[in-house]
mmCIF file of C-alpha atoms and ligand atoms in Angstrom:
data_model
loop_
_atom_site.group_PDB
_atom_site.id
_atom_site.type_symbol
_atom_site.label_atom_id
_atom_site.label_comp_id
_atom_site.label_asym_id
_atom_site.label_seq_id
_atom_site.Cartn_x
_atom_site.Cartn_y
_atom_site.Cartn_z
ATOM 1 C CA UNK A 1 -25.021 51.329 -82.369
ATOM 2 C CA UNK A 2 -25.590 49.290 -79.204
ATOM 3 C CA UNK A 3 -22.974 49.896 -76.548
ATOM 4 C CA UNK A 4 -20.930 46.821 -75.526
ATOM 5 C CA UNK A 5 -21.612 46.119 -71.822
ATOM 6 C CA UNK A 6 -18.835 46.752 -69.336
ATOM 7 C CA UNK A 7 -17.408 43.815 -67.367
ATOM 8 C CA UNK A 8 -16.069 43.953 -63.805
ATOM 9 C CA UNK A 9 -12.879 41.851 -63.741
ATOM 10 C CA UNK A 10 -10.234 40.515 -61.374
ATOM 11 C CA UNK A 11 -7.068 38.523 -61.975
ATOM 12 C CA UNK A 12 -6.271 36.666 -58.758
ATOM 13 C CA UNK A 13 -2.769 35.278 -58.236
ATOM 14 C CA UNK A 14 -0.672 34.019 -55.344
ATOM 15 C CA UNK A 15 0.837 37.434 -54.587
ATOM 16 C CA UNK A 16 -1.335 40.092 -56.277
ATOM 17 C CA UNK A 17 -4.901 40.758 -57.338
ATOM 18 C CA UNK A 18 -5.501 43.115 -60.277
ATOM 19 C CA UNK A 19 -9.030 44.430 -60.786
ATOM 20 C CA UNK A 20 -10.773 46.889 -63.105
ATOM 21 C CA UNK A 21 -13.571 47.409 -65.583
ATOM 22 C CA UNK A 22 -13.141 46.309 -69.185
ATOM 23 C CA UNK A 23 -14.938 48.435 -71.760
ATOM 24 C CA UNK A 24 -16.009 47.527 -75.305
ATOM 25 C CA UNK A 25 -12.577 48.309 -76.757
ATOM 26 C CA UNK A 26 -10.888 45.819 -74.416
ATOM 27 C CA UNK A 27 -9.179 48.492 -72.306
ATOM 28 C CA UNK A 28 -8.832 48.011 -68.547
ATOM 29 C CA UNK A 29 -10.214 51.046 -66.721
ATOM 30 C CA UNK A 30 -10.220 51.995 -63.014
ATOM 31 C CA UNK A 31 -7.281 49.664 -62.545
ATOM 32 C CA UNK A 32 -6.607 48.584 -58.926
ATOM 33 C CA UNK A 33 -3.768 46.326 -57.801
ATOM 34 C CA UNK A 34 -3.176 45.073 -54.268
ATOM 35 C CA UNK A 35 -1.606 42.205 -52.311
ATOM 36 C CA UNK A 36 -3.688 39.025 -52.444
ATOM 37 C CA UNK A 37 -2.270 37.186 -49.383
ATOM 38 C CA UNK A 38 -2.416 34.007 -51.464
ATOM 39 C CA UNK A 39 -0.493 32.050 -48.837
ATOM 40 C CA UNK A 40 -3.009 33.052 -46.126
ATOM 41 C CA UNK A 41 -6.488 31.885 -45.170
ATOM 42 C CA UNK A 42 -9.509 31.935 -47.477
ATOM 43 C CA UNK A 43 -11.116 34.849 -45.604
ATOM 44 C CA UNK A 44 -7.999 37.011 -46.153
ATOM 45 C CA UNK A 45 -7.783 36.154 -49.841
ATOM 46 C CA UNK A 46 -11.510 36.910 -50.295
ATOM 47 C CA UNK A 47 -11.185 40.164 -48.337
ATOM 48 C CA UNK A 48 -8.434 41.345 -50.704
ATOM 49 C CA UNK A 49 -10.355 40.240 -53.794
ATOM 50 C CA UNK A 50 -13.550 41.995 -52.634
ATOM 51 C CA UNK A 51 -11.652 45.124 -51.580
ATOM 52 C CA UNK A 52 -10.078 45.445 -55.034
ATOM 53 C CA UNK A 53 -13.441 44.943 -56.791
ATOM 54 C CA UNK A 54 -15.309 47.270 -54.381
ATOM 55 C CA UNK A 55 -12.693 49.983 -55.050
ATOM 56 C CA UNK A 56 -13.214 49.641 -58.776
ATOM 57 C CA UNK A 57 -17.011 49.849 -58.453
ATOM 58 C CA UNK A 58 -16.744 52.921 -56.223
ATOM 59 C CA UNK A 59 -14.587 54.659 -58.857
ATOM 60 C CA UNK A 60 -16.656 53.609 -61.895
ATOM 61 C CA UNK A 61 -19.717 55.631 -62.856
ATOM 62 C CA UNK A 62 -21.501 52.831 -64.745
ATOM 63 C CA UNK A 63 -22.717 49.479 -63.460
ATOM 64 C CA UNK A 64 -21.158 46.389 -65.090
ATOM 65 C CA UNK A 65 -23.224 43.627 -66.738
ATOM 66 C CA UNK A 66 -21.154 40.770 -65.314
ATOM 67 C CA UNK A 67 -18.171 39.947 -63.135
ATOM 68 C CA UNK A 68 -15.326 37.795 -64.485
ATOM 69 C CA UNK A 69 -12.532 36.179 -62.492
ATOM 70 C CA UNK A 70 -9.223 34.889 -63.852
ATOM 71 C CA UNK A 71 -7.628 32.779 -61.142
ATOM 72 C CA UNK A 72 -4.356 30.930 -60.721
ATOM 73 C CA UNK A 73 -4.769 27.181 -60.422
ATOM 74 C CA UNK A 74 -6.644 24.313 -62.030
ATOM 75 C CA UNK A 75 -10.296 25.362 -62.426
ATOM 76 C CA UNK A 76 -13.373 23.141 -62.543
ATOM 77 C CA UNK A 77 -15.350 25.145 -65.109
ATOM 78 C CA UNK A 78 -18.694 23.463 -64.387
ATOM 79 C CA UNK A 79 -18.544 24.057 -60.632
ATOM 80 C CA UNK A 80 -16.744 27.414 -60.732
ATOM 81 C CA UNK A 81 -14.131 26.374 -58.175
ATOM 82 C CA UNK A 82 -10.346 26.173 -58.084
ATOM 83 C CA UNK A 83 -9.447 22.505 -57.579
ATOM 84 C CA UNK A 84 -5.694 22.943 -57.056
ATOM 85 C CA UNK A 85 -3.617 26.093 -56.755
ATOM 86 C CA UNK A 86 -0.133 25.482 -55.277
ATOM 87 C CA UNK A 87 0.434 29.205 -54.524
ATOM 88 C CA UNK A 88 -3.063 29.785 -53.103
ATOM 89 C CA UNK A 89 -4.008 26.586 -51.264
ATOM 90 C CA UNK A 90 -6.839 28.114 -49.214
ATOM 91 C CA UNK A 91 -9.044 28.785 -52.269
ATOM 92 C CA UNK A 92 -9.102 25.108 -53.251
ATOM 93 C CA UNK A 93 -12.763 24.030 -53.361
ATOM 94 C CA UNK A 94 -14.180 27.489 -52.564
ATOM 95 C CA UNK A 95 -17.152 28.399 -54.822
ATOM 96 C CA UNK A 96 -15.569 31.654 -56.031
ATOM 97 C CA UNK A 97 -17.860 32.116 -59.038
ATOM 98 C CA UNK A 98 -21.011 31.785 -56.939
ATOM 99 C CA UNK A 99 -19.601 34.046 -54.198
ATOM 100 C CA UNK A 100 -18.871 36.808 -56.729
ATOM 101 C CA UNK A 101 -22.266 36.489 -58.401
ATOM 102 C CA UNK A 102 -24.061 36.758 -55.041
ATOM 103 C CA UNK A 103 -21.957 39.634 -53.739
ATOM 104 C CA UNK A 104 -22.354 41.823 -56.833
ATOM 105 C CA UNK A 105 -25.822 40.626 -57.934
ATOM 106 C CA UNK A 106 -24.758 40.037 -61.554
ATOM 107 C CA UNK A 107 -23.802 36.931 -63.566
ATOM 108 C CA UNK A 108 -20.264 35.663 -62.923
ATOM 109 C CA UNK A 109 -17.752 33.602 -64.914
ATOM 110 C CA UNK A 110 -14.390 32.189 -63.926
ATOM 111 C CA UNK A 111 -11.449 30.659 -65.761
ATOM 112 C CA UNK A 112 -7.736 29.929 -65.351
ATOM 113 C CA UNK A 113 -5.553 33.053 -65.450
ATOM 114 C CA UNK A 114 -3.237 31.800 -68.213
ATOM 115 C CA UNK A 115 -6.210 30.668 -70.326
ATOM 116 C CA UNK A 116 -7.622 34.181 -69.901
ATOM 117 C CA UNK A 117 -4.278 35.706 -70.917
ATOM 118 C CA UNK A 118 -4.178 33.430 -73.976
ATOM 119 C CA UNK A 119 -7.606 34.707 -75.030
ATOM 120 C CA UNK A 120 -6.533 38.344 -74.604
ATOM 121 C CA UNK A 121 -3.213 37.910 -76.460
ATOM 122 C CA UNK A 122 -5.072 36.136 -79.279
ATOM 123 C CA UNK A 123 -7.809 38.771 -79.647
ATOM 124 C CA UNK A 124 -5.893 41.949 -78.855
ATOM 125 C CA UNK A 125 -2.162 41.259 -78.419
ATOM 126 C CA UNK A 126 0.740 39.373 -79.990
ATOM 127 C CA UNK A 127 -1.521 36.602 -81.323
ATOM 128 C CA UNK A 128 -3.854 38.763 -83.446
ATOM 129 C CA UNK A 129 -4.498 37.154 -86.835
ATOM 130 C CA UNK A 130 -3.288 33.691 -85.819
ATOM 131 C CA UNK A 131 -5.651 30.690 -85.856
ATOM 132 C CA UNK A 132 -3.728 28.133 -83.762
ATOM 133 C CA UNK A 133 -1.745 29.655 -80.924
ATOM 134 C CA UNK A 134 -0.154 28.556 -77.658
ATOM 135 C CA UNK A 135 0.380 31.046 -74.828
ATOM 136 C CA UNK A 136 2.945 30.455 -72.104
ATOM 137 C CA UNK A 137 3.646 32.529 -69.027
ATOM 138 C CA UNK A 138 7.021 31.966 -67.375
ATOM 139 C CA UNK A 139 6.884 33.703 -64.037
ATOM 140 C CA UNK A 140 6.679 32.576 -60.383
ATOM 141 C CA UNK A 141 5.195 29.418 -61.922
ATOM 142 C CA UNK A 142 4.641 28.367 -65.526
ATOM 143 C CA UNK A 143 1.130 28.458 -66.978
ATOM 144 C CA UNK A 144 -0.364 28.247 -70.425
ATOM 145 C CA UNK A 145 -3.398 28.578 -72.640
ATOM 146 C CA UNK A 146 -4.420 26.970 -75.908
ATOM 147 C CA UNK A 147 -6.168 28.572 -78.884
ATOM 148 C CA UNK A 148 -7.349 26.035 -81.477
ATOM 149 C CA UNK A 149 -9.123 27.228 -84.628
ATOM 150 C CA UNK A 150 -9.576 30.717 -83.108
ATOM 151 C CA UNK A 151 -11.206 29.344 -79.932
ATOM 152 C CA UNK A 152 -9.921 28.898 -76.404
ATOM 153 C CA UNK A 153 -9.512 25.183 -75.676
ATOM 154 C CA UNK A 154 -9.979 24.365 -71.965
ATOM 155 C CA UNK A 155 -10.431 20.587 -72.030
ATOM 156 C CA UNK A 156 -13.256 18.468 -70.614
ATOM 157 C CA UNK A 157 -13.172 20.108 -67.167
ATOM 158 C CA UNK A 158 -11.285 23.367 -67.676
ATOM 159 C CA UNK A 159 -7.756 22.401 -66.673
ATOM 160 C CA UNK A 160 -6.110 22.207 -70.124
ATOM 161 C CA UNK A 161 -2.945 24.178 -70.836
ATOM 162 C CA UNK A 162 -0.942 23.356 -67.697
ATOM 163 C CA UNK A 163 2.359 23.334 -69.575
ATOM 164 C CA UNK A 164 4.246 23.988 -66.328
ATOM 165 C CA UNK A 165 3.357 20.406 -65.434
ATOM 166 C CA UNK A 166 4.731 18.857 -68.605
ATOM 167 C CA UNK A 167 7.042 16.171 -67.240
ATOM 168 C CA UNK A 168 10.533 16.643 -68.615
ATOM 169 C CA UNK A 169 12.350 14.239 -66.256
ATOM 170 C CA UNK A 170 10.524 11.238 -64.831
ATOM 171 C CA UNK A 171 13.366 10.831 -62.314
ATOM 172 C CA UNK A 172 13.079 14.470 -61.223
ATOM 173 C CA UNK A 173 11.763 15.844 -57.908
ATOM 174 C CA UNK A 174 8.135 15.306 -56.802
ATOM 175 C CA UNK A 175 5.809 18.226 -57.534
ATOM 176 C CA UNK A 176 2.719 19.461 -55.677
ATOM 177 C CA UNK A 177 0.561 18.352 -58.645
ATOM 178 C CA UNK A 178 1.395 14.694 -57.989
ATOM 179 C CA UNK A 179 3.836 14.420 -60.902
ATOM 180 C CA UNK A 180 7.617 14.208 -61.018
ATOM 181 C CA UNK A 181 10.160 16.413 -62.760
ATOM 182 C CA UNK A 182 7.623 18.991 -64.002
ATOM 183 C CA UNK A 183 8.919 21.829 -66.220
ATOM 184 C CA UNK A 184 7.983 24.337 -63.501
ATOM 185 C CA UNK A 185 10.574 22.732 -61.187
ATOM 186 C CA UNK A 186 13.335 23.641 -63.675
ATOM 187 C CA UNK A 187 12.418 26.778 -65.585
ATOM 188 C CA UNK A 188 10.098 28.975 -63.473
ATOM 189 C CA UNK A 189 11.427 32.176 -61.907
ATOM 190 C CA UNK A 190 11.115 30.499 -58.506
ATOM 191 C CA UNK A 191 13.204 27.506 -59.654
ATOM 192 C CA UNK A 192 15.916 29.732 -61.191
ATOM 193 C CA UNK A 193 16.272 31.761 -57.992
ATOM 194 C CA UNK A 194 16.185 28.651 -55.776
ATOM 195 C CA UNK A 195 18.925 26.893 -57.756
ATOM 196 C CA UNK A 196 21.195 29.947 -57.646
ATOM 197 C CA UNK A 197 20.758 30.246 -53.862
ATOM 198 C CA UNK A 198 21.448 26.510 -53.377
ATOM 199 C CA UNK A 199 24.725 26.767 -55.325
ATOM 200 C CA UNK A 200 25.751 29.895 -53.386
ATOM 201 C CA UNK A 201 25.007 28.135 -50.098
ATOM 202 C CA UNK A 202 27.128 25.166 -51.189
ATOM 203 C CA UNK A 203 30.081 27.542 -51.487
ATOM 204 C CA UNK A 204 30.268 28.235 -55.247
ATOM 205 C CA UNK A 205 31.785 31.708 -55.822
ATOM 206 C CA UNK A 206 29.620 34.213 -57.699
ATOM 207 C CA UNK A 207 28.848 37.917 -58.027
ATOM 208 C CA UNK A 208 25.348 36.911 -56.838
ATOM 209 C CA UNK A 209 26.722 36.471 -53.291
ATOM 210 C CA UNK A 210 26.892 40.282 -53.036
ATOM 211 C CA UNK A 211 23.330 40.610 -54.389
ATOM 212 C CA UNK A 212 22.063 38.096 -51.835
ATOM 213 C CA UNK A 213 23.871 39.879 -48.988
ATOM 214 C CA UNK A 214 22.485 43.280 -50.091
ATOM 215 C CA UNK A 215 18.848 42.293 -50.827
ATOM 216 C CA UNK A 216 18.407 39.261 -48.583
ATOM 217 C CA UNK A 217 17.014 37.388 -51.617
ATOM 218 C CA UNK A 218 17.762 36.657 -55.259
ATOM 219 C CA UNK A 219 15.317 36.872 -58.161
ATOM 220 C CA UNK A 220 15.408 35.244 -61.602
ATOM 221 C CA UNK A 221 16.075 38.745 -62.999
ATOM 222 C CA UNK A 222 19.226 38.979 -60.827
ATOM 223 C CA UNK A 223 20.398 35.590 -62.133
ATOM 224 C CA UNK A 224 19.712 36.633 -65.745
ATOM 225 C CA UNK A 225 21.615 39.914 -65.324
ATOM 226 C CA UNK A 226 24.611 38.162 -63.731
ATOM 227 C CA UNK A 227 24.575 35.519 -66.495
ATOM 228 C CA UNK A 228 24.678 38.279 -69.110
ATOM 229 C CA UNK A 229 27.755 39.796 -67.462
ATOM 230 C CA UNK A 230 29.530 36.420 -67.601
ATOM 231 C CA UNK A 231 29.125 35.132 -64.041
ATOM 232 C CA UNK A 232 29.739 31.331 -64.326
ATOM 233 C CA UNK A 233 27.277 30.246 -61.604
ATOM 234 C CA UNK A 234 24.488 32.462 -62.959
ATOM 235 C CA UNK A 235 25.181 31.331 -66.512
ATOM 236 C CA UNK A 236 25.052 27.658 -65.511
ATOM 237 C CA UNK A 237 21.718 28.116 -63.691
ATOM 238 C CA UNK A 238 20.059 30.273 -66.366
ATOM 239 C CA UNK A 239 21.290 28.144 -69.302
ATOM 240 C CA UNK A 240 20.017 24.967 -67.606
ATOM 241 C CA UNK A 241 16.601 26.604 -67.070
ATOM 242 C CA UNK A 242 16.419 27.624 -70.732
ATOM 243 C CA UNK A 243 17.386 24.090 -71.845
ATOM 244 C CA UNK A 244 14.481 22.778 -69.746
ATOM 245 C CA UNK A 245 12.095 25.406 -71.162
ATOM 246 C CA UNK A 246 13.262 24.577 -74.696
ATOM 247 C CA UNK A 247 12.606 20.885 -74.008
ATOM 248 C CA UNK A 248 9.046 21.633 -72.896
ATOM 249 C CA UNK A 249 8.407 23.838 -75.926
ATOM 250 C CA UNK A 250 9.729 21.192 -78.362
ATOM 251 C CA UNK A 251 6.924 18.934 -77.096
ATOM 252 C CA UNK A 252 4.370 21.730 -77.514
ATOM 253 C CA UNK A 253 5.483 22.207 -81.142
ATOM 254 C CA UNK A 254 5.320 18.459 -81.844
ATOM 255 C CA UNK A 255 1.930 17.973 -80.146
ATOM 256 C CA UNK A 256 0.053 21.084 -81.332
ATOM 257 C CA UNK A 257 1.768 22.224 -84.562
ATOM 258 C CA UNK A 258 0.886 25.842 -83.638
ATOM 259 C CA UNK A 259 1.404 28.829 -85.922
ATOM 260 C CA UNK A 260 2.498 30.908 -83.006
ATOM 261 C CA UNK A 261 3.817 30.522 -79.462
ATOM 262 C CA UNK A 262 3.435 33.689 -77.380
ATOM 263 C CA UNK A 263 5.541 33.853 -74.215
ATOM 264 C CA UNK A 264 4.877 36.314 -71.377
ATOM 265 C CA UNK A 265 5.588 36.532 -67.645
ATOM 266 C CA UNK A 266 8.482 37.989 -65.658
ATOM 267 C CA UNK A 267 11.192 35.625 -66.921
ATOM 268 C CA UNK A 268 10.315 36.497 -70.552
ATOM 269 C CA UNK A 269 11.351 40.096 -69.779
ATOM 270 C CA UNK A 270 14.935 38.847 -70.234
ATOM 271 C CA UNK A 271 14.205 38.991 -73.970
ATOM 272 C CA UNK A 272 16.707 37.232 -76.239
ATOM 273 C CA UNK A 273 18.263 35.487 -73.226
ATOM 274 C CA UNK A 274 15.068 33.408 -73.214
ATOM 275 C CA UNK A 275 13.924 33.537 -76.835
ATOM 276 C CA UNK A 276 17.240 32.712 -78.563
ATOM 277 C CA UNK A 277 17.912 29.354 -76.799
ATOM 278 C CA UNK A 278 14.230 28.343 -77.014
ATOM 279 C CA UNK A 279 14.049 29.058 -80.763
ATOM 280 C CA UNK A 280 17.340 27.193 -81.282
ATOM 281 C CA UNK A 281 16.080 24.143 -79.330
ATOM 282 C CA UNK A 282 12.914 24.001 -81.438
ATOM 283 C CA UNK A 283 14.849 24.429 -84.714
ATOM 284 C CA UNK A 284 17.250 21.637 -83.769
ATOM 285 C CA UNK A 285 15.009 19.082 -82.063
ATOM 286 C CA UNK A 286 11.322 19.464 -83.002
ATOM 287 C CA UNK A 287 9.721 17.849 -86.059
ATOM 288 C CA UNK A 288 10.945 19.777 -89.105
ATOM 289 C CA UNK A 289 7.625 20.895 -90.610
ATOM 290 C CA UNK A 290 6.063 22.349 -87.421
ATOM 291 C CA UNK A 291 9.482 23.744 -86.377
ATOM 292 C CA UNK A 292 9.792 25.663 -89.655
ATOM 293 C CA UNK A 293 6.204 26.940 -89.346
ATOM 294 C CA UNK A 294 6.089 28.148 -85.735
ATOM 295 C CA UNK A 295 6.953 31.701 -84.688
ATOM 296 C CA UNK A 296 7.942 32.199 -81.044
ATOM 297 C CA UNK A 297 7.299 35.785 -79.931
ATOM 298 C CA UNK A 298 6.967 37.924 -76.764
ATOM 299 C CA UNK A 299 3.533 38.679 -75.298
ATOM 300 C CA UNK A 300 2.212 42.201 -75.884
ATOM 301 C CA UNK A 301 -0.316 42.895 -73.120
ATOM 302 C CA UNK A 302 1.784 42.722 -69.945
ATOM 303 C CA UNK A 303 0.126 42.168 -66.563
ATOM 304 C CA UNK A 304 -3.368 43.141 -67.787
ATOM 305 C CA UNK A 305 -3.762 40.141 -70.142
ATOM 306 C CA UNK A 306 -5.510 37.924 -67.557
ATOM 307 C CA UNK A 307 -8.008 40.587 -66.486
ATOM 308 C CA UNK A 308 -8.834 41.626 -70.063
ATOM 309 C CA UNK A 309 -9.106 37.966 -71.134
ATOM 310 C CA UNK A 310 -11.572 37.277 -68.314
ATOM 311 C CA UNK A 311 -13.863 39.965 -69.767
ATOM 312 C CA UNK A 312 -13.591 38.496 -73.285
ATOM 313 C CA UNK A 313 -14.527 35.099 -71.824
ATOM 314 C CA UNK A 314 -17.537 36.599 -70.005
ATOM 315 C CA UNK A 315 -18.805 38.155 -73.260
ATOM 316 C CA UNK A 316 -18.515 34.794 -75.075
ATOM 317 C CA UNK A 317 -20.005 32.704 -72.266
ATOM 318 C CA UNK A 318 -22.880 35.049 -71.452
ATOM 319 C CA UNK A 319 -23.524 36.339 -74.978
ATOM 320 C CA UNK A 320 -22.945 39.973 -73.953
HETATM 321 ZN ZN1 ZN B 1 3.652 19.418 -61.613
#
């Protein structure tokens, strides 16, 4: 039997880059993770990306057939560039696909990180066996990917699936994407932490004041834990975020009628604190037929989904 070619992969985000080699069974080998310096200059981001990939190549005995990049941000698939990435502004317009192909002397592909994760969850994770699936990642930001009829749907240019920029309040705050009141402003980990800190600073009493004093910062996980132990401020902030997330997901159910919605990312690690209110919102407020059909479940592949999905995309695109 012919051996499936190995793919060199990287998942590039605003804070971390994860690289490795994906073998025929979809496993990530020679895994390397390092800071990405996403808020820095292009040369620093590229240096971190190259260093991670060079490390992987030095450790791997075999030479890969292609290099595949999953990147945060809105991707122009035809040009192979990121057109807008709020957490990694310096890469906007940089020809990342071409740079990788030249540096490693092999064909390169590139796609959005959440689209890549959707592909991996559909083929190998929580979405196995489903035909129409939506993937959401609720983390620093909120991203998504769309599987229609067993295929990744990326839209005319490659930017489809930006569920974090579903507008849930037209009178809400302006967002970097040009819209107003985007879901990401209400339900991302960043938004949850920011709202808790704002309330603390306005003088509202909370057990989170001690956490802030001890750590110098508050995370969405801190807010979730305090909410679970009955802290009123934390409960108000977390419940409001889950109402916003539920609102966004009601629209997804009504628009796509998916069999399955798979939710990953740091905030989804809170488990039933996220899933219970979201499922309830869909049951109460979405169209009845798609609401009774859809299953809303946790992602299965963790932080490797984007990197593994990039390799699956490379195999499809390049016929490997
Ligand atoms: Zn937006």
